[in-house]
Each structure stands twice: as C-alpha cells, then as structure tokens.
CSV table of C-alpha atoms in Angstrom, one decimal:
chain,number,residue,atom,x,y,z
G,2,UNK,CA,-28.0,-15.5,29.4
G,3,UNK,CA,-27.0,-17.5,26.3
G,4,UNK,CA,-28.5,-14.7,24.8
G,5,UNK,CA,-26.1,-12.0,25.5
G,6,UNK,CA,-23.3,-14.7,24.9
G,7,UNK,CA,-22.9,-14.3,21.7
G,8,UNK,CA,-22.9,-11.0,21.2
G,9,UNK,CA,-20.6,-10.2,23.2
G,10,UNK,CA,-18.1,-13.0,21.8
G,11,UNK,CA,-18.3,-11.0,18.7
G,12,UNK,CA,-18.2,-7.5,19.8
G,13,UNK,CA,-15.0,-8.8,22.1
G,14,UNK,CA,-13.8,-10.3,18.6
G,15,UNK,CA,-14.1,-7.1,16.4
G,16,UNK,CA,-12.4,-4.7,19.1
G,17,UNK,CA,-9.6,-7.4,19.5
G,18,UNK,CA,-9.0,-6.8,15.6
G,19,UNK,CA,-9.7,-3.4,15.6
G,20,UNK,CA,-7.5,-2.7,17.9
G,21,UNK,CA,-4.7,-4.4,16.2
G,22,UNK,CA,-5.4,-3.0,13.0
G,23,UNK,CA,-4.6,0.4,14.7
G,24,UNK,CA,-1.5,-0.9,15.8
G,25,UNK,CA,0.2,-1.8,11.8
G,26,UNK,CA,1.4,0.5,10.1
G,27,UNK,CA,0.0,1.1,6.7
G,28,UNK,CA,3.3,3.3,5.3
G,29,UNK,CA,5.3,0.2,6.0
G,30,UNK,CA,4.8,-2.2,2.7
G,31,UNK,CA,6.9,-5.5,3.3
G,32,UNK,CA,10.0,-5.3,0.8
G,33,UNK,CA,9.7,-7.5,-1.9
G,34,UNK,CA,13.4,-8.0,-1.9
G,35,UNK,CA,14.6,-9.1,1.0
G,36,UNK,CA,16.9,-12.2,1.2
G,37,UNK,CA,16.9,-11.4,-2.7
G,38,UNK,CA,20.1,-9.7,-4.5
G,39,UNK,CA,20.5,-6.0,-5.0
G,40,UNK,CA,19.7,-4.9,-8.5
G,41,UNK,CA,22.4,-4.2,-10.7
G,42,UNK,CA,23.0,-0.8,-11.2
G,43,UNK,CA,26.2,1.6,-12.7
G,44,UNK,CA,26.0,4.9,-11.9
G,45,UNK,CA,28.5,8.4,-12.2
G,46,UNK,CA,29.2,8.9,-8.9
G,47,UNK,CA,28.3,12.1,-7.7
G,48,UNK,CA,31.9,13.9,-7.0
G,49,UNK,CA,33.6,12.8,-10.4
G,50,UNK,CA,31.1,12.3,-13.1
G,51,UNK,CA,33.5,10.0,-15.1
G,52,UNK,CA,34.0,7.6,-12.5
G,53,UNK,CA,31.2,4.9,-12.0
G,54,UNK,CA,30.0,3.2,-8.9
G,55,UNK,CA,28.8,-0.4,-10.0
G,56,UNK,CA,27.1,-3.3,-7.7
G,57,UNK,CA,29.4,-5.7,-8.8
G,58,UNK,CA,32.4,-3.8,-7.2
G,59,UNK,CA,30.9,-3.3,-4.2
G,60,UNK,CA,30.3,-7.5,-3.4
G,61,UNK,CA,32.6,-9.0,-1.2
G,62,UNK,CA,32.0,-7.0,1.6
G,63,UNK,CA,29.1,-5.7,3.6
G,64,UNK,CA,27.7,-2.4,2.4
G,65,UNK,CA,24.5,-0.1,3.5
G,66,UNK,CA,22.9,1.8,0.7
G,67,UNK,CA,21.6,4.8,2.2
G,68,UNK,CA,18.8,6.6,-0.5
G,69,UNK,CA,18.5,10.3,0.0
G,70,UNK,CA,18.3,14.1,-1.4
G,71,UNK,CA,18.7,17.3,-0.9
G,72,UNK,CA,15.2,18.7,-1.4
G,73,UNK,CA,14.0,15.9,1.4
G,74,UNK,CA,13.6,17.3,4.3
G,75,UNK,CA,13.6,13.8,6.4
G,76,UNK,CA,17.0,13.2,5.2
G,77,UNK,CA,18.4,15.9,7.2
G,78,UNK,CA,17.0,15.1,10.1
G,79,UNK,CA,18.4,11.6,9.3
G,80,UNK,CA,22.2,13.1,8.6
G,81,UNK,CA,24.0,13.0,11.7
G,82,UNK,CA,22.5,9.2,12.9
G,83,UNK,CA,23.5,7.8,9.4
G,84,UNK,CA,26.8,9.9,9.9
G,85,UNK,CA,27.5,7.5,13.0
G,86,UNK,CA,27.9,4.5,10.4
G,87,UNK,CA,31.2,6.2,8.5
G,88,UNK,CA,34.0,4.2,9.5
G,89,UNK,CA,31.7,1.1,10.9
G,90,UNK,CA,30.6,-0.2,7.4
G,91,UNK,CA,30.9,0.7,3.5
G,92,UNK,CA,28.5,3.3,3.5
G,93,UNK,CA,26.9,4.0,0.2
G,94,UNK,CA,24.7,6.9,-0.6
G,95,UNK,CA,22.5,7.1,-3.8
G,96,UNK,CA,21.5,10.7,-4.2
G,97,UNK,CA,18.0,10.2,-5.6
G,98,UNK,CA,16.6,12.5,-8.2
G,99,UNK,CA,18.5,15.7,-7.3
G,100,UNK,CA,20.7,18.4,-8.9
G,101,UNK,CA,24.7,18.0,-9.0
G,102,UNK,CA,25.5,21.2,-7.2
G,103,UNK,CA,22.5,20.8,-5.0
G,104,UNK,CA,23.7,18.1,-3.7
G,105,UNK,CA,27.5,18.5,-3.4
G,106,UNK,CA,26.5,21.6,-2.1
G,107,UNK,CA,24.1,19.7,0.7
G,108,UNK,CA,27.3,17.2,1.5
G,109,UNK,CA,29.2,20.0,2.1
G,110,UNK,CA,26.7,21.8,4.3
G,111,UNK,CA,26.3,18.8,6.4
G,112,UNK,CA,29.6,16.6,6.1
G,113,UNK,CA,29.5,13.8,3.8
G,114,UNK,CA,29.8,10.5,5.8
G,115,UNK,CA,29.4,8.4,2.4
G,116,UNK,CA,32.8,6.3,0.9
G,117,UNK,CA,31.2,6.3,-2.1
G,118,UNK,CA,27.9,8.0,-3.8
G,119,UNK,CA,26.0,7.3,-6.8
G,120,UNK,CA,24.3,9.6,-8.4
G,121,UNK,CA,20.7,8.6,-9.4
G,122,UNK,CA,19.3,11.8,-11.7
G,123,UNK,CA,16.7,10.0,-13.3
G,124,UNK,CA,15.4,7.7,-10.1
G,125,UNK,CA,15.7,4.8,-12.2
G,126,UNK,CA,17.8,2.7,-10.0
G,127,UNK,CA,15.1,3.8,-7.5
G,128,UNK,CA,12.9,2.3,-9.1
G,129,UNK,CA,14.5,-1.0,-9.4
G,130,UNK,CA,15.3,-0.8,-5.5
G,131,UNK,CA,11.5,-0.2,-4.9
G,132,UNK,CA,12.2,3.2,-3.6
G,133,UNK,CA,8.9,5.0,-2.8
G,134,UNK,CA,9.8,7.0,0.4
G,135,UNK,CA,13.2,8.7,0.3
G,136,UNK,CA,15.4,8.3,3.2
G,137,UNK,CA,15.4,4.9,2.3
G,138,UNK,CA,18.3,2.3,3.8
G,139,UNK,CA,19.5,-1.0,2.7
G,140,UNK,CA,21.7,-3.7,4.5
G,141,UNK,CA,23.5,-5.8,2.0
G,142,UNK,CA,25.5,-9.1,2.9
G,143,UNK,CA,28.8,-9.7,1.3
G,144,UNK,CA,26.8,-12.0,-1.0
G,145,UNK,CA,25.6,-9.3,-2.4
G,146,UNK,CA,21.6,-10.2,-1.0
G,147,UNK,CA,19.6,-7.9,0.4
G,148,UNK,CA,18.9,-8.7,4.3
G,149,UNK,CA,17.0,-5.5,5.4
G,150,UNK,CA,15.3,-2.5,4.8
G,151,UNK,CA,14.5,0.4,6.2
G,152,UNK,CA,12.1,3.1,5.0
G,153,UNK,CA,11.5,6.7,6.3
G,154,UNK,CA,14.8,8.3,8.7
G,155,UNK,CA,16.3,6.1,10.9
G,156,UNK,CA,16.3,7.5,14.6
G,157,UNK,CA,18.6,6.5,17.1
G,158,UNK,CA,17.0,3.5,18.4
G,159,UNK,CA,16.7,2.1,15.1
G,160,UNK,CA,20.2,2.4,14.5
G,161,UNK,CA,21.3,0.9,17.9
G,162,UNK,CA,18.5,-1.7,17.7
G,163,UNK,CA,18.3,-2.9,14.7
G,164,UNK,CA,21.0,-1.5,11.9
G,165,UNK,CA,24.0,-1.9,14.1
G,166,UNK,CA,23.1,-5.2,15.5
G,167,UNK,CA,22.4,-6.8,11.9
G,168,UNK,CA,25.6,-5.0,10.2
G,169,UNK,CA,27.7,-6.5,13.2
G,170,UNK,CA,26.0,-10.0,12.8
G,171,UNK,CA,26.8,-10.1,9.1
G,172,UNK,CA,30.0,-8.4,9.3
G,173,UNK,CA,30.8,-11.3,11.5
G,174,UNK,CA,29.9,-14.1,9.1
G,175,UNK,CA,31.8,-12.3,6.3
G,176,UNK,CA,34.9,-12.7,8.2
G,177,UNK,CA,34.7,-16.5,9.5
G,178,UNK,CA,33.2,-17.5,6.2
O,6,UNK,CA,-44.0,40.8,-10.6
O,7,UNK,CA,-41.0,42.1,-12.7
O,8,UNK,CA,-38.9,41.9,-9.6
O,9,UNK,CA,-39.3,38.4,-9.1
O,10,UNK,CA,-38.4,38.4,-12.8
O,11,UNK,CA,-35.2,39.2,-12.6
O,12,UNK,CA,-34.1,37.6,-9.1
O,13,UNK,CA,-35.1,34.2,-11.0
O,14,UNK,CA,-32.8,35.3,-14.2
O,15,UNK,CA,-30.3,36.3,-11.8
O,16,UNK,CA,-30.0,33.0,-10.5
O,17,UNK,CA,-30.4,31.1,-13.6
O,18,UNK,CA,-27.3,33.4,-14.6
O,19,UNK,CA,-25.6,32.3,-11.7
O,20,UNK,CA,-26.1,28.6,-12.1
O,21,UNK,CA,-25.0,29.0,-15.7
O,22,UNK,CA,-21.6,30.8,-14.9
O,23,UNK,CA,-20.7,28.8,-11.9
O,24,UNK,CA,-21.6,25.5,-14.4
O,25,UNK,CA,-19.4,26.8,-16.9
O,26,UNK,CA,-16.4,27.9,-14.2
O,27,UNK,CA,-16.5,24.2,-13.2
O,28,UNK,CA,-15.9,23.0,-16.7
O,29,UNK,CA,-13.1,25.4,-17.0
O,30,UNK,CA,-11.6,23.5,-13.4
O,31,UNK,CA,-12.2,20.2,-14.8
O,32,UNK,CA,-10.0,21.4,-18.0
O,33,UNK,CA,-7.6,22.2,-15.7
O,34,UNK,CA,-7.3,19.4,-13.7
O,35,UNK,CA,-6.8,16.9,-16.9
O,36,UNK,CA,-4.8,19.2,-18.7
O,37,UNK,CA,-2.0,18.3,-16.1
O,38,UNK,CA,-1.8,14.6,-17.4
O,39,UNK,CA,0.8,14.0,-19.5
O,40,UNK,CA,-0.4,12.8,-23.4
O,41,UNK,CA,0.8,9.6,-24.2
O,42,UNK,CA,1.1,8.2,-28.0
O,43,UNK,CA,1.5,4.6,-28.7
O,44,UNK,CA,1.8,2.8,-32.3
O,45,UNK,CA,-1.2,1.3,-31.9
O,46,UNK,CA,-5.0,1.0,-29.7
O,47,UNK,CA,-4.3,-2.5,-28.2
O,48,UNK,CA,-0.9,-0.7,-26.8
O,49,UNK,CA,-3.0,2.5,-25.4
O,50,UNK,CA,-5.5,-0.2,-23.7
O,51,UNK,CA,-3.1,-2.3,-22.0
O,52,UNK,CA,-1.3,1.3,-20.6
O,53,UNK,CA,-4.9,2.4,-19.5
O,54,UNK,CA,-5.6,-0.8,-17.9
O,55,UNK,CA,-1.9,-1.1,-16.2
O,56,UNK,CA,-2.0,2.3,-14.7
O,57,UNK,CA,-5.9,1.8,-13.2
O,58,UNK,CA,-4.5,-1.9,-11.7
O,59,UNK,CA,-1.3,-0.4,-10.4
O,60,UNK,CA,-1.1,1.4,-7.2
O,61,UNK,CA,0.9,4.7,-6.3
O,62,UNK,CA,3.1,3.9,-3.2
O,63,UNK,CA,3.2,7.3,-2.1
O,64,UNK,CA,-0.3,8.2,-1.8
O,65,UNK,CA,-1.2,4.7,-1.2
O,66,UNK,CA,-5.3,5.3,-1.8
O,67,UNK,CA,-4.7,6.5,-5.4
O,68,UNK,CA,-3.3,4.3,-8.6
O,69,UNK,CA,-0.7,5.5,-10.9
O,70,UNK,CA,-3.9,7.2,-13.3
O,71,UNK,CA,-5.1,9.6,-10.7
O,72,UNK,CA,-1.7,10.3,-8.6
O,73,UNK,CA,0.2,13.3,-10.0
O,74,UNK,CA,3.2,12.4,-7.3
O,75,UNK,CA,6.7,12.1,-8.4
O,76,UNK,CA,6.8,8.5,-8.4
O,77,UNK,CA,3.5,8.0,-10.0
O,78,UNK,CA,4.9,9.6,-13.0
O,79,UNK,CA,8.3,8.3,-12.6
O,80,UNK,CA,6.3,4.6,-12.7
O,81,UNK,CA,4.0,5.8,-15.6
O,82,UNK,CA,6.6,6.6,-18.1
O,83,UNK,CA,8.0,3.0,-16.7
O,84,UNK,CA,5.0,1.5,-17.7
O,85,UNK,CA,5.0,3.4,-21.1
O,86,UNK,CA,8.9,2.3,-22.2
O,87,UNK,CA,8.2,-1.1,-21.2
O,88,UNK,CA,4.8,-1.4,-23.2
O,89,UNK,CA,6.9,0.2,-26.5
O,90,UNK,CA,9.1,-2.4,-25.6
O,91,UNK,CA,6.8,-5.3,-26.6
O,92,UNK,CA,6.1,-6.1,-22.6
O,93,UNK,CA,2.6,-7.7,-22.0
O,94,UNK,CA,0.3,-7.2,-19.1
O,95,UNK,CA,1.9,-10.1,-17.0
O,96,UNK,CA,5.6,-9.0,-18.0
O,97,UNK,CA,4.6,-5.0,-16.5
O,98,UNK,CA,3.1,-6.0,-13.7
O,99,UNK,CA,6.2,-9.1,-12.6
O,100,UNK,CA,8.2,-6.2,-13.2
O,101,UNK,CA,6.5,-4.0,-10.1
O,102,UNK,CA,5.6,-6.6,-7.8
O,103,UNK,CA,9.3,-7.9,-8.2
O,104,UNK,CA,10.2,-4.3,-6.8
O,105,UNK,CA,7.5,-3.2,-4.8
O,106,UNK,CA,5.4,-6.6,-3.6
O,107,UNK,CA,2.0,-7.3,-3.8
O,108,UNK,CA,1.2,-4.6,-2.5
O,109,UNK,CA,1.4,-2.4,-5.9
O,110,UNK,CA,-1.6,-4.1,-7.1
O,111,UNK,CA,-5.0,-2.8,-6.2
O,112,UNK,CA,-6.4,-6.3,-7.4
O,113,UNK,CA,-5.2,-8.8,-4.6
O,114,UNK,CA,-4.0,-12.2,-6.3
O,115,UNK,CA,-5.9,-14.9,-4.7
O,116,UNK,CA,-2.5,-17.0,-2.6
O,117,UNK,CA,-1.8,-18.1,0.9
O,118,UNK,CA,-1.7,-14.8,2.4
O,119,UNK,CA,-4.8,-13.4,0.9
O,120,UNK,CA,-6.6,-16.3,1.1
O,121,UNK,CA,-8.5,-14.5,3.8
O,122,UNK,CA,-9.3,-11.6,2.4
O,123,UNK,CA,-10.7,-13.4,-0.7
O,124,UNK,CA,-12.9,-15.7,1.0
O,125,UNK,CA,-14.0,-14.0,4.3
O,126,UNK,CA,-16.9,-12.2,2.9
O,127,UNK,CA,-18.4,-15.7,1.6
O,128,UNK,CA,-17.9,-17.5,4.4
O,129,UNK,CA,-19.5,-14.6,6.9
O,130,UNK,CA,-22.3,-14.9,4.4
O,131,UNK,CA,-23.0,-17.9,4.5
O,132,UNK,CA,-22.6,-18.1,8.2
O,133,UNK,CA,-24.8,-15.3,9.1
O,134,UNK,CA,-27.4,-17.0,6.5
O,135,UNK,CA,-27.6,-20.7,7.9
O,136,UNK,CA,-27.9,-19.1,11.7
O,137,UNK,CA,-30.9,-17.3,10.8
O,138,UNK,CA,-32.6,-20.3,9.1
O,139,UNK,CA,-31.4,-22.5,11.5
O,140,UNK,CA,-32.8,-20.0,14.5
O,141,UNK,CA,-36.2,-19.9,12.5
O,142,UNK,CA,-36.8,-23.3,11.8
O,143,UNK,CA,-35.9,-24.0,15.9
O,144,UNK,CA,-38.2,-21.5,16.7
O,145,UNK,CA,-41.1,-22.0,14.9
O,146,UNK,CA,-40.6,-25.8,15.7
O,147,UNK,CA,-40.5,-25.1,19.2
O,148,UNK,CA,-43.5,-22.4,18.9
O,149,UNK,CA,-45.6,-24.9,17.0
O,150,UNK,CA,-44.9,-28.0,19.3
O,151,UNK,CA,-45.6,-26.0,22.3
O,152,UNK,CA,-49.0,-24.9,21.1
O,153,UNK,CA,-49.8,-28.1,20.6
O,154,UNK,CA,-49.3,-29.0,24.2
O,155,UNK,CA,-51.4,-25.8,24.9
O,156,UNK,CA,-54.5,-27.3,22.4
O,157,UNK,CA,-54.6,-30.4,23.8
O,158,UNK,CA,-54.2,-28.3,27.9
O,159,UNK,CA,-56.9,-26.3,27.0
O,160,UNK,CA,-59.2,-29.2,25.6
O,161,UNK,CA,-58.6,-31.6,28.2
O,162,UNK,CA,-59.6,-28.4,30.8
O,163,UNK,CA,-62.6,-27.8,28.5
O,164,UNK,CA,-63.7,-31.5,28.6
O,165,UNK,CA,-63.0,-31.6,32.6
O,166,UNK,CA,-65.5,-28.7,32.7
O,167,UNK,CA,-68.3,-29.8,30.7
O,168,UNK,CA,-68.5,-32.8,32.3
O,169,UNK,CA,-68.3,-31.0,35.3
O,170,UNK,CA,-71.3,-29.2,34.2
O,171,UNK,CA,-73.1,-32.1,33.1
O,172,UNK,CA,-72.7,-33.7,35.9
C-alpha cells in the first residue's frame, strides 16, 4: 500500500500545479507602477499641435488614460465601451505611434469620446508608461498615482466590474478629502 | 557506370546550391538589424549584453536582440541613447524594470518572490538524492539482517538433521 502512497501524493501534486499554471495568464505582466505616480509627460495634443497636454495639469482630479491607435485593430473593438466613460470621468487618450490625419481621421470615423488627447508620435511616453500591448488603460487618483491598469480592450464586464467600480470609489475620496 | 556518375554530381550540385541559397537567407535575415555605432568597444559590449539580458514584452520568448517587433526596436534605440548618455548596466536596466517589472529581465534577480524559483531545483535534488540513499541503506540493512536470521534457520535445521541422522 505505502507503496503506491507516494506516488500518487506527487502525481496529485504536479496536476494540482499544472492545472493552475493553465489557469494564469502569461500576457498579463503585473504593472510595475501601480500605487506609483504617472510619469511626467508634455505632449501636442492631437487636434491643435501648439497646445500641450501636460501631467501636471491634469492632477487634482481623477483621470483615465486610455493608450490607443488607429492601425490597432483591438482599439476598435474597444471604442464604443471606452466611449461609455465620456462624461463619467476625465478621459484621456494618448494616440500611440500613429499618423496626425490617420488618427483625426479614425476619431472622426468612430466619435471621439476623449476631453483631451495627447499625441505620442514617437511612443516615448509609452515607453515610460510601460506600454507593450496597445489598448492599454490607466486609472489615476487625484494624487496623481497610478491605482490600476488594464492591458488588451476592455469588454463590458471589465468596465462594469472593475473600471467603473474603482473610478467611482476614487472619485468619491477626491470629493470628501 | 557513367550514369551513376552524373546522378552523384547532380546531387553534389544540389547540396552545393541549396548550401549557398541558405547563406544568401541568413544574409537576409541579419541584414534587417539595424547597425549601431558607439564611441567606443566597452560601450558596444554593454549594448550587446543589455539587449541579450532584456526581454521583448511583446513576443515574450524572445529578448530585444532577436525580436524585430515594434517595441523591441522602440526599447533598443532606448537602450542605445541611454548608453551614449553615460548610463551603466544597472542605471539601463532600473530604468526598464521601473517601467515594465521584473519581468523584462530574462535573468530572474534572486528576492522574496523568486526565491522559489532559485532554489527549487536544489532542494528537489537533494531530496530525491537522500531518499534514494536512505531507501538503499534500509534495504540492504533489512536484506542483510534477514539473511542472517535465514543462516542461522538453515543451520540450526541442518544440525537438527544430522543429529537426527546420527542418531
């Protein structure tokens, strides 16, 4: 009997762990900077190249930084749930590594839902906002600190479930604090 | 006779051509890396050793060397500035894990959440090494113990007999 014990115990232990591993999700890499602040950017904004769309003028309120492009095809898909957040929340977009016209051209396709929108030619403030999978969105407290991201398109439930929730949680500290 | 000739210069042709079309692929396939200059070789190392180490978060199996993705050549030309800036090995690579975790490095540092990682193949090791002694030292204690016992069965038996016999 003792025998087979042991075995067993271990096969049992490897398909417990196994069968875990299947369930992570290797695309999803931790953001290193959560509960950190948003890197400092300046940036022409995308509909009047002479006017610039800092960090430091967004803080003070709660803001969502929404990272996408014309040439990405998940961004559309994306479009009308991030469209639901207009109105609810400062909505930010940083067109990432795209054409001008391309992109004003995309907005005006699909509606623009953004207040504001940076334009990000050279993907450098991508860089420093650890972009590596564009649509990208960030939450960010009127501290100006990072407090969640999300990568890939947000669907539906993510937006009920989790953006909508947090933006409402923080929005509500902003205004008692 | 001749005809066998031929077939074998035929495929010693063949070999020949398809070695030298292979040579003309591999030309290919490096000529699509872009050529970078520094001022001088410790500069060129520490760029060839920072783009092995890092990883390319898009195609997460490849670094930033082999990956001809957007980002892995948005991240090498980072790497490049920051080097002709006078950054050193640590400064580069503080830089990425401040923006992309841990997870940009294809050597794991050794900390509380890889402790595991680091030390688990020592530790099965060593396990799987001490039960087999320990199993054979049990068993050939047992095994020598036990025939033993059977000796001194088998002699008692024997003497029982012969002075059985004798008797």
């Amino acid at each position: 009997m003792n025998r087979f014990i042991w075995p067993l115990v271990i096969f049992v232990a490897v398909s417990v762990l196994l069968w875990k591993g299947l369930a992570l999700n290797p695309r999803e890499i931790p953001s290193a900077l959560i509960d950190k602040p948003a890197p400092k950017f300046s940036l022409a904004t995308l509909h009047q190249p002479d006017i610039e769309v800092t960090r430091d003028s967004l803080s003070g309120r709660v803001w969502v930084l929404n990272v996408w492009a014309s040439w990405c095809v998940a961004c559309l898909h994306e479009h009308p749930i991030i469209s639901q957040l207009a109105g609810e929340v400062y909505l930010v977009g940083l067109n990432y590594k795209d054409g001008r016209e391309d992109a004003l051209n995309w907005l005006g396709r699909n509606g623009n839902p953004y207040d504001t929108s940076g334009f990000d030619q050279l993907g450098d403030v991508g860089i420093d906002y650890g972009v590596y999978g564009v649509p990208e969105t960030f939450v960010i407290d009127q501290n100006g600190n990072i407090r969640y991201k999300h990568i890939g398109p947000v669907t539906q439930s993510d937006l009920d479930e989790k953006l909508k929730p947090i933006i409402a949680a923080l929005q509500a500290t902003a205004k008692t604090g | 006779m001749e005809k066998r000739y031929t077939t074998e210069i035929s495929a010693k042709m063949i070999l020949i051509v398809s070695v030298v079309l292979m040579c003309t692929l591999i030309n290919v396939a490096y000529s699509k890396v872009e050529i970078v200059q520094f001022e001088n070789a410790d500069q060129q190392t520490l760029y060839k050793r920072l783009i092995n180490e890092l990883r390319c978060l898009v195609c997460q199996n490849q670094n930033l060397a082999d990956s001809n993705a957007d980002l892995a050549i948005d991240l090498r030309k980072k790497v490049r500035v920051l080097i002709n800036d006078g950054k050193t090995y640590d400064d580069v690579v503080e830089f990425m894990v401040s923006r992309y975790g841990e997870f940009v490095m294809y050597r794991p540092p050794f900390n509380r959440s890889t402790i595991f990682l680091w030390l688990s193949p020592a530790v099965l090791l060593i396990s799987v090494f001490s039960i087999v002694v320990w199993r054979k030292r049990s068993s050939s204690r047992t095994s020598t113990s036990n025939s033993a016992e059977f000796d001194r069965e088998r002699h008692e038996k024997v003497r029982a007999l012969l002075q059985a016999h004798d008797d």
